[in-house]
CSV table of C-alpha atoms and ligand atoms in Angstrom, one decimal:
chain,number,residue,atom,x,y,z
K,537,MET,CA,0.6,7.7,2.8
K,538,LEU,CA,-0.4,4.5,1.0
K,539,ASP,CA,0.2,1.1,2.5
K,540,VAL,CA,0.5,-1.7,0.0
K,541,CYS,CA,0.4,-5.4,0.9
K,542,LEU,CA,0.4,-8.2,-1.6
K,543,LEU,CA,-1.6,-10.9,0.1
K,544,GLY,CA,-0.8,-13.8,-2.2
K,545,THR,CA,0.9,-14.6,-5.5
K,546,ALA,CA,-0.7,-17.8,-6.8
K,547,GLY,CA,-2.6,-18.2,-10.0
K,548,MET,CA,-5.3,-20.8,-10.6
K,549,MET,CA,-5.3,-22.5,-7.2
K,550,PRO,CA,-4.0,-21.8,-3.7
K,551,LEU,CA,-1.1,-23.9,-2.6
K,552,PRO,CA,0.1,-24.8,1.0
K,553,TYR,CA,2.7,-22.0,0.8
K,554,ARG,CA,1.1,-19.7,-1.7
K,555,TRP,CA,-2.2,-17.8,-1.4
K,556,LEU,CA,-4.1,-16.6,-4.4
K,557,THR,CA,-3.2,-13.3,-5.8
K,558,SER,CA,-4.9,-10.3,-4.2
K,559,LEU,CA,-3.8,-6.9,-3.0
K,560,MET,CA,-4.7,-4.8,0.1
K,561,LEU,CA,-4.3,-1.0,0.0
K,562,ARG,CA,-4.7,1.1,3.1
K,563,HIS,CA,-5.0,4.9,3.2
K,564,ASN,CA,-6.4,7.2,5.9
K,565,GLY,CA,-8.3,4.5,7.8
K,566,SER,CA,-10.0,3.0,4.7
K,567,SER,CA,-8.9,-0.2,3.1
K,568,LEU,CA,-9.3,-1.2,-0.6
K,569,LEU,CA,-9.0,-4.9,-1.6
K,570,ILE,CA,-8.4,-6.0,-5.1
K,571,ASP,CA,-9.5,-9.6,-5.9
K,572,CYS,CA,-10.7,-12.2,-3.4
K,573,GLY,CA,-10.0,-15.8,-4.3
K,574,GLU,CA,-10.3,-18.9,-2.1
K,575,GLY,CA,-8.4,-18.3,1.1
K,576,THR,CA,-7.8,-14.6,0.8
K,577,GLN,CA,-9.4,-14.0,4.2
K,578,ILE,CA,-6.7,-16.4,5.7
K,579,ALA,CA,-4.0,-14.4,4.0
K,580,ILE,CA,-5.5,-11.1,5.4
K,581,LYS,CA,-5.5,-12.7,8.9
K,582,GLU,CA,-1.9,-13.9,8.4
K,583,GLN,CA,-0.8,-10.4,7.8
K,584,GLY,CA,-2.5,-9.1,10.9
K,585,LEU,CA,-4.7,-6.8,8.8
K,586,SER,CA,-8.2,-5.9,9.9
K,587,PHE,CA,-11.4,-6.8,8.0
K,588,LYS,CA,-13.6,-4.0,9.4
K,589,PRO,CA,-12.1,-1.1,7.4
K,590,ILE,CA,-12.5,-2.8,4.0
K,591,ASP,CA,-14.7,-0.2,2.2
K,592,ILE,CA,-14.0,-1.0,-1.4
K,593,LEU,CA,-13.5,-4.4,-3.2
K,594,CYS,CA,-12.3,-4.3,-6.8
K,595,ILE,CA,-12.8,-7.5,-8.8
K,596,THR,CA,-10.7,-8.0,-11.9
K,597,HIS,CA,-12.8,-10.8,-13.5
K,598,PHE,CA,-15.1,-13.7,-12.7
K,599,HIS,CA,-12.7,-16.6,-12.5
K,600,ALA,CA,-12.8,-18.6,-9.3
K,601,ASP,CA,-9.2,-17.8,-8.3
K,602,HIS,CA,-10.2,-14.1,-8.1
K,603,ILE,CA,-13.6,-14.1,-6.5
K,604,SER,CA,-14.6,-17.4,-4.9
K,605,GLY,CA,-13.4,-16.1,-1.4
K,606,LEU,CA,-16.1,-13.5,-1.4
K,607,PRO,CA,-18.8,-15.3,0.7
K,608,GLY,CA,-16.4,-16.1,3.5
K,609,LEU,CA,-14.9,-12.6,3.5
K,610,LEU,CA,-18.4,-11.0,3.7
K,611,LEU,CA,-19.3,-13.2,6.7
K,612,THR,CA,-16.0,-12.4,8.4
K,613,MET,CA,-16.6,-8.7,7.8
K,614,GLY,CA,-20.0,-9.1,9.3
K,615,ASN,CA,-18.5,-10.8,12.4
K,616,ALA,CA,-16.2,-7.9,12.8
K,617,ASP,CA,-19.3,-5.7,13.4
K,618,ARG,CA,-19.1,-3.8,10.2
K,619,THR,CA,-22.2,-1.7,9.6
K,620,GLU,CA,-21.0,0.7,6.9
K,621,PRO,CA,-21.8,-0.2,3.3
K,622,LEU,CA,-19.2,-2.1,1.2
K,623,THR,CA,-18.7,-1.0,-2.5
K,624,ILE,CA,-17.8,-3.8,-4.9
K,625,ILE,CA,-16.6,-2.8,-8.4
K,626,GLY,CA,-16.4,-5.3,-11.2
K,627,PRO,CA,-17.2,-6.2,-14.8
K,628,LYS,CA,-20.8,-6.4,-16.2
K,629,GLY,CA,-22.6,-9.2,-14.5
K,630,LEU,CA,-21.2,-8.4,-11.0
K,631,GLU,CA,-24.7,-8.1,-9.4
K,632,LYS,CA,-25.6,-11.6,-10.6
K,633,VAL,CA,-22.3,-13.2,-9.5
K,634,VAL,CA,-22.3,-11.5,-6.1
K,635,GLY,CA,-26.0,-12.4,-5.7
K,636,ALA,CA,-25.3,-16.0,-6.4
K,637,LEU,CA,-22.3,-16.1,-4.0
K,638,ARG,CA,-24.4,-14.4,-1.3
K,639,VAL,CA,-26.9,-17.2,-1.2
K,640,ILE,CA,-24.5,-18.8,1.2
K,641,ALA,CA,-23.7,-15.5,3.0
K,642,PRO,CA,-27.1,-14.0,3.8
K,643,GLY,CA,-28.2,-11.6,6.5
K,644,LEU,CA,-25.1,-9.3,6.6
K,645,PRO,CA,-25.2,-6.3,9.0
K,646,PHE,CA,-24.0,-4.0,6.2
K,647,GLN,CA,-25.2,-3.1,2.8
K,648,VAL,CA,-23.3,-4.4,-0.3
K,649,LYS,CA,-23.3,-1.9,-3.2
K,650,CYS,CA,-22.3,-3.3,-6.7
K,651,ILE,CA,-20.9,-1.1,-9.4
K,652,GLU,CA,-20.9,-2.8,-12.8
K,653,MET,CA,-18.5,-1.5,-15.4
K,654,THR,CA,-19.3,-1.5,-19.1
K,655,GLU,CA,-16.8,1.0,-20.6
K,656,PRO,CA,-13.2,0.2,-21.4
K,657,ASP,CA,-12.1,2.9,-19.0
K,658,GLU,CA,-14.0,3.9,-15.8
K,659,HIS,CA,-13.0,6.3,-13.0
K,660,PHE,CA,-14.2,6.4,-9.4
K,661,GLU,CA,-13.3,8.5,-6.4
K,662,ILE,CA,-14.0,6.9,-3.1
K,663,ASN,CA,-12.5,7.7,0.3
K,664,GLY,CA,-9.5,9.6,-1.3
K,665,TYR,CA,-8.8,6.7,-3.6
K,666,ASN,CA,-8.8,7.7,-7.3
K,667,ILE,CA,-9.5,4.5,-9.1
K,668,HIS,CA,-9.0,4.0,-12.8
K,669,ALA,CA,-10.3,0.6,-14.1
K,670,PHE,CA,-9.1,-0.3,-17.6
K,671,LYS,CA,-10.0,-3.2,-19.7
K,672,VAL,CA,-7.3,-5.8,-20.4
K,673,LYS,CA,-7.2,-8.9,-22.6
K,674,HIS,CA,-8.1,-12.2,-21.0
K,675,ASN,CA,-10.4,-15.0,-22.1
K,676,VAL,CA,-13.3,-13.4,-20.2
K,677,THR,CA,-13.9,-9.7,-19.6
K,678,CYS,CA,-11.2,-8.5,-17.2
K,679,TYR,CA,-10.1,-5.1,-15.8
K,680,GLY,CA,-6.8,-3.9,-14.3
K,681,TYR,CA,-6.8,-1.1,-11.7
K,682,SER,CA,-4.7,2.0,-11.1
K,683,VAL,CA,-5.2,3.5,-7.7
K,684,GLU,CA,-3.9,7.0,-7.1
K,685,ILE,CA,-3.7,9.2,-4.0
K,686,LYS,CA,-3.6,12.7,-5.3
K,687,ARG,CA,-1.7,15.5,-3.7
K,688,ALA,CA,-2.9,19.1,-3.9
K,689,GLY,CA,-0.5,22.0,-4.6
K,690,LYS,CA,1.2,24.0,-1.9
K,691,PHE,CA,-0.6,26.9,-0.2
K,692,SER,CA,0.6,30.2,-1.5
K,693,VAL,CA,0.1,33.3,0.6
K,694,GLU,CA,1.0,35.6,-2.4
K,695,GLN,CA,-1.6,33.9,-4.5
K,696,ALA,CA,-4.3,34.2,-1.8
K,697,LYS,CA,-3.5,37.9,-1.4
K,698,SER,CA,-3.4,38.6,-5.1
K,699,ASN,CA,-6.8,36.9,-5.5
K,700,ASP,CA,-8.2,39.0,-2.6
K,701,ILE,CA,-9.3,36.0,-0.6
K,702,PRO,CA,-10.7,36.9,2.8
K,703,LEU,CA,-8.4,35.5,5.5
K,704,LYS,CA,-11.2,33.4,7.1
K,705,PHE,CA,-11.4,31.3,3.9
K,706,TRP,CA,-7.7,30.5,3.6
K,707,ASN,CA,-8.0,27.4,5.8
K,708,PRO,CA,-11.1,25.8,4.2
K,709,LEU,CA,-9.7,26.5,0.7
K,710,GLN,CA,-6.4,24.9,1.6
K,711,ARG,CA,-8.3,21.8,2.7
K,712,GLY,CA,-9.9,21.7,-0.7
K,713,GLN,CA,-13.3,23.1,0.1
K,714,THR,CA,-15.1,25.6,-2.2
K,715,VAL,CA,-16.7,28.5,-0.3
K,716,GLU,CA,-19.2,31.2,-1.3
K,717,GLU,CA,-19.9,34.6,0.2
K,718,ASP,CA,-22.0,37.5,-1.2
K,719,GLY,CA,-22.4,35.8,-4.5
K,720,LYS,CA,-18.7,35.3,-4.9
K,721,ILE,CA,-17.3,31.8,-5.3
K,722,TYR,CA,-13.8,31.0,-4.0
K,723,THR,CA,-12.1,27.8,-5.2
K,724,PRO,CA,-9.1,25.9,-3.8
K,725,ASP,CA,-7.0,26.7,-7.0
K,726,MET,CA,-7.1,30.4,-6.0
K,727,VAL,CA,-4.8,29.7,-3.1
K,728,LEU,CA,-2.9,26.5,-4.2
K,729,GLY,CA,0.0,26.1,-6.5
K,730,PRO,CA,0.1,23.3,-9.2
K,731,GLU,CA,-0.9,19.8,-8.1
K,732,ARG,CA,2.1,17.9,-6.7
K,733,LYS,CA,3.1,14.3,-7.5
K,734,GLY,CA,0.8,11.9,-5.7
K,735,LEU,CA,1.1,8.1,-5.2
K,736,LYS,CA,0.2,5.5,-7.7
K,737,VAL,CA,-0.1,1.8,-7.7
K,738,THR,CA,-1.2,-0.3,-10.7
K,739,TYR,CA,-2.4,-3.9,-10.5
K,740,CYS,CA,-3.0,-6.1,-13.5
K,741,THR,CA,-3.9,-9.7,-13.7
K,742,ASP,CA,-4.9,-11.8,-15.8
K,743,SER,CA,-4.1,-10.6,-19.3
K,744,ARG,CA,-1.9,-10.6,-22.4
K,745,PRO,CA,0.2,-7.4,-22.6
K,746,THR,CA,-1.9,-4.5,-23.9
K,747,ASP,CA,-1.4,-0.8,-24.6
K,748,SER,CA,-4.2,-0.1,-22.1
K,749,ILE,CA,-2.0,-1.5,-19.3
K,750,VAL,CA,1.1,0.5,-20.4
K,751,SER,CA,-0.9,3.7,-20.5
K,752,ALA,CA,-2.8,3.2,-17.3
K,753,ALA,CA,0.4,2.2,-15.4
K,754,GLU,CA,2.4,5.1,-16.7
K,755,LYS,CA,4.8,6.5,-14.0
K,756,SER,CA,3.3,4.3,-11.3
K,757,ASP,CA,5.4,4.1,-8.1
K,758,LEU,CA,4.6,0.4,-8.0
K,759,PHE,CA,3.3,-1.8,-10.8
K,760,ILE,CA,2.1,-5.2,-9.8
K,761,CYS,CA,1.7,-7.5,-12.8
K,762,GLU,CA,0.9,-11.1,-13.5
K,763,GLY,CA,3.8,-13.3,-14.5
K,764,MET,CA,2.1,-16.6,-15.0
K,765,TYR,CA,5.0,-18.2,-16.8
K,766,ALA,CA,8.7,-17.7,-16.1
K,767,GLU,CA,10.1,-19.9,-18.8
K,768,LYS,CA,10.6,-18.1,-22.1
K,769,GLU,CA,9.5,-21.2,-24.0
K,770,LYS,CA,6.1,-21.0,-22.4
K,771,ILE,CA,5.1,-18.0,-24.5
K,772,ALA,CA,2.8,-20.1,-26.7
K,773,LYS,CA,1.0,-21.3,-23.6
K,774,ALA,CA,0.8,-17.7,-22.4
K,775,LYS,CA,-0.8,-16.7,-25.7
K,776,GLN,CA,-3.2,-19.6,-25.7
K,777,TYR,CA,-4.5,-19.1,-22.1
K,778,LYS,CA,-4.3,-15.2,-22.3
K,779,HIS,CA,-1.6,-14.8,-19.7
K,780,MET,CA,1.9,-13.4,-19.7
K,781,THR,CA,5.5,-14.3,-19.2
K,782,PHE,CA,7.8,-12.5,-16.8
K,783,TYR,CA,9.5,-10.9,-19.8
K,784,GLU,CA,6.4,-9.5,-21.3
K,785,ALA,CA,5.5,-7.9,-17.9
K,786,ALA,CA,9.0,-6.4,-17.7
K,787,GLU,CA,8.6,-4.9,-21.2
K,788,MET,CA,5.5,-3.2,-20.1
K,789,ALA,CA,7.1,-1.9,-16.9
K,790,LYS,CA,9.8,-0.4,-19.0
K,791,ASP,CA,7.4,1.1,-21.5
K,792,ALA,CA,5.2,2.6,-18.7
K,793,GLN,CA,8.3,4.0,-17.0
K,794,VAL,CA,7.2,2.7,-13.6
K,795,GLU,CA,9.5,2.9,-10.5
K,796,GLU,CA,9.2,-0.7,-9.4
K,797,MET,CA,7.6,-3.9,-10.6
K,798,TRP,CA,6.4,-6.9,-8.6
K,799,LEU,CA,5.4,-10.1,-10.4
K,800,THR,CA,2.5,-12.2,-9.2
K,801,HIS,CA,-0.1,-14.8,-10.2
K,802,PHE,CA,2.4,-17.6,-10.7
K,803,SER,CA,1.6,-20.9,-12.3
K,804,PRO,CA,1.3,-23.7,-9.8
K,805,SER,CA,4.2,-25.4,-11.7
K,806,LEU,CA,6.6,-22.5,-10.9
K,807,VAL,CA,8.9,-23.3,-8.0
K,808,ARG,CA,12.1,-21.3,-8.3
K,809,GLY,CA,10.9,-18.0,-9.7
K,810,GLU,CA,14.1,-16.2,-8.5
K,811,ASP,CA,16.2,-18.2,-11.0
K,812,TYR,CA,14.6,-16.2,-13.8
K,813,LEU,CA,15.0,-12.7,-12.3
K,814,PRO,CA,18.4,-11.9,-13.8
K,815,ALA,CA,17.0,-12.2,-17.3
K,816,VAL,CA,13.9,-10.2,-16.3
K,817,ARG,CA,16.1,-7.4,-14.8
K,818,LYS,CA,18.0,-7.1,-18.1
K,819,ILE,CA,14.7,-5.7,-19.5
K,820,PHE,CA,13.5,-3.8,-16.4
K,821,PRO,CA,16.1,-3.6,-13.6
K,822,ASN,CA,13.8,-2.8,-10.6
K,823,SER,CA,11.8,-6.1,-11.0
K,824,HIS,CA,11.0,-8.2,-8.0
K,825,LEU,CA,9.1,-11.5,-7.3
K,826,GLY,CA,6.0,-10.9,-5.3
K,827,LYS,CA,5.6,-13.0,-2.2
K,828,GLU,CA,3.0,-13.6,0.4
K,829,GLY,CA,2.8,-10.4,2.6
K,830,LYS,CA,5.3,-8.4,0.5
K,831,SER,CA,4.6,-4.8,1.6
K,832,LYS,CA,5.6,-1.3,0.9
K,833,GLU,CA,4.7,2.0,2.5
K,834,LEU,CA,4.5,4.7,-0.2
K,835,VAL,CA,4.9,8.3,1.1
K,836,PHE,CA,4.7,11.6,-0.6
K,837,GLN,CA,8.1,13.0,-1.7
K,838,GLU,CA,9.1,16.3,-0.3
K,839,ASN,CA,8.2,18.8,-3.0
R,1430,LIG,ZN1,-6.3,-16.0,-12.3
R,1431,LIG,ZN1,-8.4,-15.6,-15.1
């Protein structure tokens, strides 16, 4: 199971009724947060979510609306008695940016580990989250994130028998462990069928449309994408400031064959986003406007 909660939908600045764009994922007792602008900790509190289990923080890029909430969040996590290390993933320069912000959040009761990315595509596996970071196209270095929960194949008694696996190893192998006895190595694939469809969420802001987004988002259960501008005539602005229109996001959702798309990172000038949805849905029918606290529980499909 993967719980998804869009904490906010604002771009550039928080508004009285709109928190800055960030996403909370929860799986198996561990939380993953993507982006942390000003006020994100208030949005977390508003949703009744807990600070203590945040093990991973992914930062898209170093613009204030995506990272300036970090010192406050770290202090609040410290106040929640966290002692386990926190992993922060972000573009090159992360260590320096986090170091500067931590001048006002010193003496935390937990360690902060920074992972700086330099390649266009990077992969991490932490606490059951399979994270794919992919470079996008903004006016500073920026990454999108695909997060997958993989699902192993079904246990097959016939396969275990035909591979002569001792009965005592069936259980550990089914749980994904590799075991060794008398120089023989037994691996999970000897008792498991083909990998089953897992759960996949892709988050992308801020960027122009790119092939990297389409390929990373391929067949996602949920694609959360920036839609800075709703008005078609603002395409020139979108190109100038390296953002997207609703329609460009919908084109990518269609090309990536995702199940569902939520738009987010709205311009402060956007008031009635829903007025533009019919035109967006002509391109990709299962398009929705993100809103503060919009949530979804993704569960494995039977077979
Ligand atoms: Zn932004
Ligand atoms: Zn930006």
